[in-house]
PDB file of C-alpha atoms in Angstrom:
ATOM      1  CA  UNK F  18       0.000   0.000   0.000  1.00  0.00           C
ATOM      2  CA  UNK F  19       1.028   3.578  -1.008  1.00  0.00           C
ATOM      3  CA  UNK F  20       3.414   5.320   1.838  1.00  0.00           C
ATOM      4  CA  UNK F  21       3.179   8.390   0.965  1.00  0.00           C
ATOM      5  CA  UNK F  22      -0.600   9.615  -0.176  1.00  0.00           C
ATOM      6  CA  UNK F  23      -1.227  13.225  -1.520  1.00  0.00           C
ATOM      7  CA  UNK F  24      -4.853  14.668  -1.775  1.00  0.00           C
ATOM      8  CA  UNK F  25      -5.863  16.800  -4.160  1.00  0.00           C
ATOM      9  CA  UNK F  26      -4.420  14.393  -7.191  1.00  0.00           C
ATOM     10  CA  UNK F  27      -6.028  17.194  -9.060  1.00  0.00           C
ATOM     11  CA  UNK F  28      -7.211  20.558  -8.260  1.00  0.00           C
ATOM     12  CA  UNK F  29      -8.515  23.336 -10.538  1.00  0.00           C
ATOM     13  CA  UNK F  30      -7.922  26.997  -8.617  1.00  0.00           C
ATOM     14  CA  UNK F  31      -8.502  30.318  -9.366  1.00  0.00           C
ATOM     15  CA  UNK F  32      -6.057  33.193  -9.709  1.00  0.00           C
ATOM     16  CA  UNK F  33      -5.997  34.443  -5.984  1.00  0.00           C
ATOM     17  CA  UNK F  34      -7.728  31.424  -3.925  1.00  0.00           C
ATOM     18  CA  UNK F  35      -6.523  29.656  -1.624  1.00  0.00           C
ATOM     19  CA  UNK F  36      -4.935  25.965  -2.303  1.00  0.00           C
ATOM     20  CA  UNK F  37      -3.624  23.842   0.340  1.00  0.00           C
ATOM     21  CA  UNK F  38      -2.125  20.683  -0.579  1.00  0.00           C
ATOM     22  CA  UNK F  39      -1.950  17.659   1.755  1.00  0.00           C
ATOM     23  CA  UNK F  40       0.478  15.012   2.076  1.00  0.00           C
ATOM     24  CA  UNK F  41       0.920  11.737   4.814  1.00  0.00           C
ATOM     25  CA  UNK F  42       3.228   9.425   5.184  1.00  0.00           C
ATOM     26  CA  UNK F  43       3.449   6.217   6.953  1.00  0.00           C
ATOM     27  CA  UNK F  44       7.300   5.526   6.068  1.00  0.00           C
ATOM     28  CA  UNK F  45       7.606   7.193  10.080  1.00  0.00           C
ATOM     29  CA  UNK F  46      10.585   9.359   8.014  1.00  0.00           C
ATOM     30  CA  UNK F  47      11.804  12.467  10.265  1.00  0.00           C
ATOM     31  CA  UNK F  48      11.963  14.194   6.375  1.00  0.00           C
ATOM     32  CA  UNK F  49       9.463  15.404   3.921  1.00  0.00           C
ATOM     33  CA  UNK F  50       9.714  17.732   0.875  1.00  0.00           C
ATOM     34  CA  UNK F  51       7.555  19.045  -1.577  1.00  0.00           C
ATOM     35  CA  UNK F  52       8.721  19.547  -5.120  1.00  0.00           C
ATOM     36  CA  UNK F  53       7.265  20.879  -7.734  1.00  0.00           C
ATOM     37  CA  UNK F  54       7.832  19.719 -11.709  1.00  0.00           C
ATOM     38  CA  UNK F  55       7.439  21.392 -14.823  1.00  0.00           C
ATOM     39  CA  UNK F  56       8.461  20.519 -18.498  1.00  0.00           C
ATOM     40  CA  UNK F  57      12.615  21.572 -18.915  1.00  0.00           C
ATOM     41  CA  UNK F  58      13.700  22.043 -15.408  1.00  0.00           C
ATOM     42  CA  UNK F  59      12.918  19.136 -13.590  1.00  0.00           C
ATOM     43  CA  UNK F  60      11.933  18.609  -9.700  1.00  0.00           C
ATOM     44  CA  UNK F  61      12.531  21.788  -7.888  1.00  0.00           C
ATOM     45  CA  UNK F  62      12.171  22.083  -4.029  1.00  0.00           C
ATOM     46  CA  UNK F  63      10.061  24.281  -2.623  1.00  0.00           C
ATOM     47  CA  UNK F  64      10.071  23.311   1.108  1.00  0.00           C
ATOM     48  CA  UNK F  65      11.284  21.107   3.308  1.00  0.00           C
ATOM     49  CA  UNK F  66      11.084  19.715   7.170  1.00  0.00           C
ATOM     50  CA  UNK F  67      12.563  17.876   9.508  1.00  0.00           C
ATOM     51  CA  UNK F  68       9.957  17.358  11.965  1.00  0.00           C
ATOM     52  CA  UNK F  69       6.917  18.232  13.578  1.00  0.00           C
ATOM     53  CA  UNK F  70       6.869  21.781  13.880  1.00  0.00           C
ATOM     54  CA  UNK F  71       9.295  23.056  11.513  1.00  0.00           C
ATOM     55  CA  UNK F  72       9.350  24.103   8.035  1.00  0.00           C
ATOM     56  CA  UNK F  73      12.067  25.130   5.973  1.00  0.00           C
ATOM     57  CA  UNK F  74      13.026  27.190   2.450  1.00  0.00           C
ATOM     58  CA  UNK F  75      13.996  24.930  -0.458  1.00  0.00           C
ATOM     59  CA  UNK F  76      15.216  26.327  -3.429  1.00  0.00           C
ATOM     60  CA  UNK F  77      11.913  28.134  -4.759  1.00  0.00           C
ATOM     61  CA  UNK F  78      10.249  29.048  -1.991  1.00  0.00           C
ATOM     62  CA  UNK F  79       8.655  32.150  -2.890  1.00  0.00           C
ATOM     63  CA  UNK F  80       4.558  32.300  -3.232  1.00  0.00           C
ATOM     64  CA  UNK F  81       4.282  29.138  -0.875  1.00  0.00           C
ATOM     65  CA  UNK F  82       4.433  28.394   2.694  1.00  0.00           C
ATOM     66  CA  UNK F  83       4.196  24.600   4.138  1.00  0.00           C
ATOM     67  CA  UNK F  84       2.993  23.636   7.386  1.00  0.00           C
ATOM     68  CA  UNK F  85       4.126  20.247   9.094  1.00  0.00           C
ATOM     69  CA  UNK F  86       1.693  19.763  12.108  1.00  0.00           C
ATOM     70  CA  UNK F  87       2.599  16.286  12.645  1.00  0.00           C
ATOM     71  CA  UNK F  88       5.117  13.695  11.664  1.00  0.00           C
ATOM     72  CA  UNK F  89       2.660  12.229   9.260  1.00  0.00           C
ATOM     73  CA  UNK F  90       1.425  15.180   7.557  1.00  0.00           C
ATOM     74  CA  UNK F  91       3.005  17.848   5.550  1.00  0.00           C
ATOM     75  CA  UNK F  92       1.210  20.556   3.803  1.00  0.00           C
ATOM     76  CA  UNK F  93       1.803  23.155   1.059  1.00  0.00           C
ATOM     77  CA  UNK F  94       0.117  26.181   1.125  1.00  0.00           C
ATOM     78  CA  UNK F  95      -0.562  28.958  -1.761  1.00  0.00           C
ATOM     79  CA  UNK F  96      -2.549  31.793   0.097  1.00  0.00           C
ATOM     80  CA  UNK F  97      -2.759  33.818  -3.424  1.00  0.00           C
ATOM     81  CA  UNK F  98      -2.574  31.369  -6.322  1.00  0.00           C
ATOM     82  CA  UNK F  99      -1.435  32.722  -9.756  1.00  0.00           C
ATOM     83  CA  UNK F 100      -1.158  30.940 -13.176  1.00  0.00           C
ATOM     84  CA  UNK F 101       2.549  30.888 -12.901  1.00  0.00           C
ATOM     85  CA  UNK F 102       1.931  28.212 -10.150  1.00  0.00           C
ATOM     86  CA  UNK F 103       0.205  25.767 -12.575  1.00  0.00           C
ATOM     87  CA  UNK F 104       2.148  22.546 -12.282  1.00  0.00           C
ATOM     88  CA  UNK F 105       2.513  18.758 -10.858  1.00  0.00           C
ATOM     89  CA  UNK F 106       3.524  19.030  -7.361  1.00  0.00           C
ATOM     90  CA  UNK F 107       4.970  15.963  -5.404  1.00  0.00           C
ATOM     91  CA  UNK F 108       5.201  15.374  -2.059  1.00  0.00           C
ATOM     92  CA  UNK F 109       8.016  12.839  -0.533  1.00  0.00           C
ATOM     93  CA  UNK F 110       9.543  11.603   3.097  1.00  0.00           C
ATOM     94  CA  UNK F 111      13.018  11.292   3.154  1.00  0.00           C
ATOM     95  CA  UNK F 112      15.133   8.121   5.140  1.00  0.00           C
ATOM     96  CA  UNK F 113      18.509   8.986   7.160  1.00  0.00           C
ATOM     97  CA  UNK F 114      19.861   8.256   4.189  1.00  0.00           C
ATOM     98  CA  UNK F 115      18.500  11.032   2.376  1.00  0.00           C
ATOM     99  CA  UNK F 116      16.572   8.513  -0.178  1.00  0.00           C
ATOM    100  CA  UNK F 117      13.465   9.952  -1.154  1.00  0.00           C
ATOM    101  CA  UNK F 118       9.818   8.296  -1.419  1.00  0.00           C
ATOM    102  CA  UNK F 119       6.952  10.283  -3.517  1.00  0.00           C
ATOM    103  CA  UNK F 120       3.575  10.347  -3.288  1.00  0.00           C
ATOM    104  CA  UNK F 121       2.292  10.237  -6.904  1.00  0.00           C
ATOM    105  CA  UNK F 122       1.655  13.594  -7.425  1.00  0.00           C
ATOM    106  CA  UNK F 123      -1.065  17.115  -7.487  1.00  0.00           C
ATOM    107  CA  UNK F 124      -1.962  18.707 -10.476  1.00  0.00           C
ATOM    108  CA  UNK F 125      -2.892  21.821 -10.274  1.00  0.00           C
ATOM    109  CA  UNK F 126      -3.735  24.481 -12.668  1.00  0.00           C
ATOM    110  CA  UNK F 127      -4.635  27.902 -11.770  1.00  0.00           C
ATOM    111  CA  UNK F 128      -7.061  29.475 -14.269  1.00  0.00           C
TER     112      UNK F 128
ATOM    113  CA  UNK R  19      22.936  25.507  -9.428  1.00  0.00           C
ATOM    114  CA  UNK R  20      24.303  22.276  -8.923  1.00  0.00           C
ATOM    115  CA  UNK R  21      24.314  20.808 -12.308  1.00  0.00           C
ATOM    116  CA  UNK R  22      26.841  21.124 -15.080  1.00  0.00           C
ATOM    117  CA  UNK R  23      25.817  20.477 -18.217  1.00  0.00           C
ATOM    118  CA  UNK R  24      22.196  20.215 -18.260  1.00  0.00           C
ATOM    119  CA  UNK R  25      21.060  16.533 -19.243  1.00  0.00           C
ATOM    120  CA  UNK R  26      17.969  17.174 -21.000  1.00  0.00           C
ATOM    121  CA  UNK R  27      17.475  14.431 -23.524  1.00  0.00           C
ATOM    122  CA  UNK R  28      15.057  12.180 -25.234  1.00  0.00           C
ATOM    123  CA  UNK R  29      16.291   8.830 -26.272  1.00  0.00           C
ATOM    124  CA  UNK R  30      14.561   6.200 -28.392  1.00  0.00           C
ATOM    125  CA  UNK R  31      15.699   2.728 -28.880  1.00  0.00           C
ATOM    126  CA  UNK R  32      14.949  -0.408 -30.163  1.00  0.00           C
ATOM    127  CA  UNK R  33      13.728  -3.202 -27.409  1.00  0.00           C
ATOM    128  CA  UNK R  34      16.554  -5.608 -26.325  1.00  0.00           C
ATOM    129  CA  UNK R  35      19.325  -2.688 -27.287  1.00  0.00           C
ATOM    130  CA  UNK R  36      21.708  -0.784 -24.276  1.00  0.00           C
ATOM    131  CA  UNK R  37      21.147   2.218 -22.985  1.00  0.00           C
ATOM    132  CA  UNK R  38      23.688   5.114 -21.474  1.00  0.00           C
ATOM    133  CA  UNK R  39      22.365   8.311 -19.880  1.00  0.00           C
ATOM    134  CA  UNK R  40      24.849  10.757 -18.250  1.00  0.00           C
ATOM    135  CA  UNK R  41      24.944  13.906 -15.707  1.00  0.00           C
ATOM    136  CA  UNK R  42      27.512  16.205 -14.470  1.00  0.00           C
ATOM    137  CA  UNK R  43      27.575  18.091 -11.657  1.00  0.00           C
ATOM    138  CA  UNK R  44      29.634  21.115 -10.420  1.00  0.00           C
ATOM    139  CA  UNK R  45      29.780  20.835  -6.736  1.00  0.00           C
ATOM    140  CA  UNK R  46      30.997  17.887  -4.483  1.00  0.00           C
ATOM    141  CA  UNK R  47      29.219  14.721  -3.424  1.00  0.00           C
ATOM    142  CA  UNK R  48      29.947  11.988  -1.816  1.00  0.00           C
ATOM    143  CA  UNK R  49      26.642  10.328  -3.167  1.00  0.00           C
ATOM    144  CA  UNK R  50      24.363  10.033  -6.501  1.00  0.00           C
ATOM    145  CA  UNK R  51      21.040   8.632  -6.594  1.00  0.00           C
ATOM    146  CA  UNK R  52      19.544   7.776  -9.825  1.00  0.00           C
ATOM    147  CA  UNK R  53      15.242   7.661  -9.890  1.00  0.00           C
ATOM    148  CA  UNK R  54      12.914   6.742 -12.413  1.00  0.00           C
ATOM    149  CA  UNK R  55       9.646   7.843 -13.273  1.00  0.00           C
ATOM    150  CA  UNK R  56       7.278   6.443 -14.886  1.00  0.00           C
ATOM    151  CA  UNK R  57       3.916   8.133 -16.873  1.00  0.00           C
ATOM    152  CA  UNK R  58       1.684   9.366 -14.203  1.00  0.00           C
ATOM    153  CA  UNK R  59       3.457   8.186 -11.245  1.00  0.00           C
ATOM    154  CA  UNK R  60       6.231   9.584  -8.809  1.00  0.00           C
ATOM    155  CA  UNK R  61       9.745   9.166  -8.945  1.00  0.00           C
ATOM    156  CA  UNK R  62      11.201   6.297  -7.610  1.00  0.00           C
ATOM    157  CA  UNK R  63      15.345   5.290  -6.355  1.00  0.00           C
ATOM    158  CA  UNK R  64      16.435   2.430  -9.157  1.00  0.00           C
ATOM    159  CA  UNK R  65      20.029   2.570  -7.750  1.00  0.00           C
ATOM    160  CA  UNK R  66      22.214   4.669  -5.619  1.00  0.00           C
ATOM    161  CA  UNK R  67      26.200   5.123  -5.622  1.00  0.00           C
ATOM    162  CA  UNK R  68      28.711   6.139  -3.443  1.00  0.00           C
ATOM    163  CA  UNK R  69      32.026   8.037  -4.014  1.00  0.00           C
ATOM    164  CA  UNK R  70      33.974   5.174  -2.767  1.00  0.00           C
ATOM    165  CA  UNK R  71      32.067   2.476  -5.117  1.00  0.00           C
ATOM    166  CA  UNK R  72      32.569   3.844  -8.822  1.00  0.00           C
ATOM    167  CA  UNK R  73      30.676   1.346 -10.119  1.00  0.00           C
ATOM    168  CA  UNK R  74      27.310  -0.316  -9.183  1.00  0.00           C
ATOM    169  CA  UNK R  75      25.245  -3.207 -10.673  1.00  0.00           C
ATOM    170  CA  UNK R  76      21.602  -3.809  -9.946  1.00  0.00           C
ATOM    171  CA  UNK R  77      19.863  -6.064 -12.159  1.00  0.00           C
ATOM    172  CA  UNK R  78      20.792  -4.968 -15.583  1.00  0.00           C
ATOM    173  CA  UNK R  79      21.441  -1.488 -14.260  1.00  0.00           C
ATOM    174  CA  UNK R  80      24.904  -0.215 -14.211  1.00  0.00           C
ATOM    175  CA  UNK R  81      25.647   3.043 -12.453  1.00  0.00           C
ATOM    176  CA  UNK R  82      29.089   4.844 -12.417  1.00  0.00           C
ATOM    177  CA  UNK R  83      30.553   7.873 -10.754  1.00  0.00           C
ATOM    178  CA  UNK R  84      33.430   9.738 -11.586  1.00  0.00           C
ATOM    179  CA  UNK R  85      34.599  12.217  -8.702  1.00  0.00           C
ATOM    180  CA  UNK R  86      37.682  13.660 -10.507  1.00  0.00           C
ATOM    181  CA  UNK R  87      35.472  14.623 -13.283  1.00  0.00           C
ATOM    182  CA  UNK R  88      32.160  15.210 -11.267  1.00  0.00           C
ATOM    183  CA  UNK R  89      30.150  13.209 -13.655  1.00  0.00           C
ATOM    184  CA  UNK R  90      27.724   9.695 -13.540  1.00  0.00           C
ATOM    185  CA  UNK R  91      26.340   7.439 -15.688  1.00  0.00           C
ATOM    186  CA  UNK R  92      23.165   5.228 -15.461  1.00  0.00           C
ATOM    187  CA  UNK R  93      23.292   2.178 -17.760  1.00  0.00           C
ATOM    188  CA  UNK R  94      20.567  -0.242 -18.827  1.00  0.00           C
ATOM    189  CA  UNK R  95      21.633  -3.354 -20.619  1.00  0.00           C
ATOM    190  CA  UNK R  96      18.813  -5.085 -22.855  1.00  0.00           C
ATOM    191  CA  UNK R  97      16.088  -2.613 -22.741  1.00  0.00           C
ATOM    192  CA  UNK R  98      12.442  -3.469 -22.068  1.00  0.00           C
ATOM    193  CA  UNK R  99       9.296  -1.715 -22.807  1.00  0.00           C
ATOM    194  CA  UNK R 100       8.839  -1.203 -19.629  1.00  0.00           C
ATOM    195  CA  UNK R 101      11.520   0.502 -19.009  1.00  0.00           C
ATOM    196  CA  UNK R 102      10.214   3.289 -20.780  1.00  0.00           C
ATOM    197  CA  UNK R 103      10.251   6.284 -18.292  1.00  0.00           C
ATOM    198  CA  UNK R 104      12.271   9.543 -17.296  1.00  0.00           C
ATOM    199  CA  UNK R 105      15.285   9.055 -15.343  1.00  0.00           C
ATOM    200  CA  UNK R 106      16.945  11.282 -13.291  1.00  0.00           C
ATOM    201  CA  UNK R 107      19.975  11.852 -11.488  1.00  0.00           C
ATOM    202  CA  UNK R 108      20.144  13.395  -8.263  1.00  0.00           C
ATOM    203  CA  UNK R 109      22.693  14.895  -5.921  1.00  0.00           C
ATOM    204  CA  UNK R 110      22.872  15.823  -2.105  1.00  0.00           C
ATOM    205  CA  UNK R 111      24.283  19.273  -0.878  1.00  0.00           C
ATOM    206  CA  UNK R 112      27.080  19.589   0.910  1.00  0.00           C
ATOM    207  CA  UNK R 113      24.972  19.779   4.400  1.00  0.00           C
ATOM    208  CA  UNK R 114      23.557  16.893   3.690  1.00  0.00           C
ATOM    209  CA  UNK R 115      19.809  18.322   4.307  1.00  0.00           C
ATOM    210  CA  UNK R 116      18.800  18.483  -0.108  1.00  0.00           C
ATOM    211  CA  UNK R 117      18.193  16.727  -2.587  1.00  0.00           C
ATOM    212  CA  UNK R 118      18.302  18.285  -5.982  1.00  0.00           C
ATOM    213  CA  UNK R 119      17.698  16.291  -9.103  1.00  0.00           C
ATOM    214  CA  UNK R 120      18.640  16.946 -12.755  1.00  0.00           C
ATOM    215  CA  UNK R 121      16.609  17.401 -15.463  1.00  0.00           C
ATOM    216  CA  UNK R 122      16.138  13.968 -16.614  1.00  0.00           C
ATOM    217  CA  UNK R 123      16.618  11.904 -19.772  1.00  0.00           C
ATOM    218  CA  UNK R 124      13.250  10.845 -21.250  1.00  0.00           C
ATOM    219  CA  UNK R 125      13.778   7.140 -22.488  1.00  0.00           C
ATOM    220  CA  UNK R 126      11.470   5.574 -25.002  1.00  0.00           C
ATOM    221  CA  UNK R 127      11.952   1.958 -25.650  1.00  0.00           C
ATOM    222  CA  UNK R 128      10.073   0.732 -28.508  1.00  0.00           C
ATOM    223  CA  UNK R 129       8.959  -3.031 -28.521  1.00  0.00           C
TER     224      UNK R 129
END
């Protein structure tokens, strides 16, 4: 059974709503990330954790904020969502040895 | 960035032939991860290698890693259609905290 679930898989937004995205894991992984992927530049990190409680800046942070409440559950957040934004995001938990495990993926597209 | 020379690439082959997909990378690491992703789905670790290994078999996957010349190599030996997927290379920083991935080499194997 999947480890790492992410809810929306698919979300249509408008241009300034809200959109949280929701990700749990059951790998009991002190790590999670979210990444985001677009055509030409790959998976690109937006934030990170390392525990309950704390949140950190990946590489392109701007325009989102994440909030890890428990060890299980790690969510991004887009308080004003613009088309730029449109995209697959994917959640993952991360071992000690930094291996990553994704959820399958939220596609979102901001009209 | 991390990366050298970007590996963006789209490769189509026969089913049954070899494979070779490279990345380069500018900074040090002591360890490169190589994922796979298939249509749809996230990405997944096929193999991982170490500075200290330069050279690691799984299956018919061969991976390589080159320090002096910052560079690895994913192999597959006799292709199958299933096989078809994006594969990606991926790096950790130099805390140890990241992991940032490459662009990826889109592989079509034809049956």
């Amino acid at each position: 059974e999947a480890a790492v679930t992410q809810s929306p898989r698919n979300k249509v937004a408008v241009t300034g709503g809200k959109v949280t995205l929701s990700c749990n894991q059951t790998n009991n992984h002190n790590n999670m990330y979210w990444y985001r992927q677009d055509t030409g530049h790959g998976l690109r990190l937006i934030h990170y954790s390392y525990g309950a409680g704390s949140t950190e800046k990946g590489d392109i942070p701007d325009g989102y904020k994440a909030s890890r409440p428990s060890q299980e559950n790690f969510s991004l957040i887009l308080e004003l969502a613009t088309p730029s934004q449109t995209s697959v995001y994917f959640c993952a938990s991360g071992d000690s040895g930094n291996t990553l495990y994704f959820g399958e993926g939220s596609r979102l597209i901001v009209v | 960035s991390q990366w050298g020379e970007e590996n963006l690439q789209a490769l189509s082959i026969q089913e049954g032939e070899d494979v070779t997909m490279n990345c380069s990378y500018k900074t040090y690491t002591t360890v490169v991860q190589w994922y796979r992703q298939k249509s749809g789905k996230g990405p997944a670790l096929i193999i991982l290698i170490r500075s200290n290994e330069r050279e690691k078999r799984s299956g018919r996957l061969r991976a390589t890693l080159d320090t002096s010349s910052q560079s690895s190599s994913l192999s597959i030996t006799g292709t199958l259609a299933t096989d078809t997927a994006v594969y990606f290379c991926a790096m950790t920083n130099s805390a140890g905290n990241k992991l940032t991935f490459g662009i990826g080499t889109r592989v079509l194997v034809r049956p």
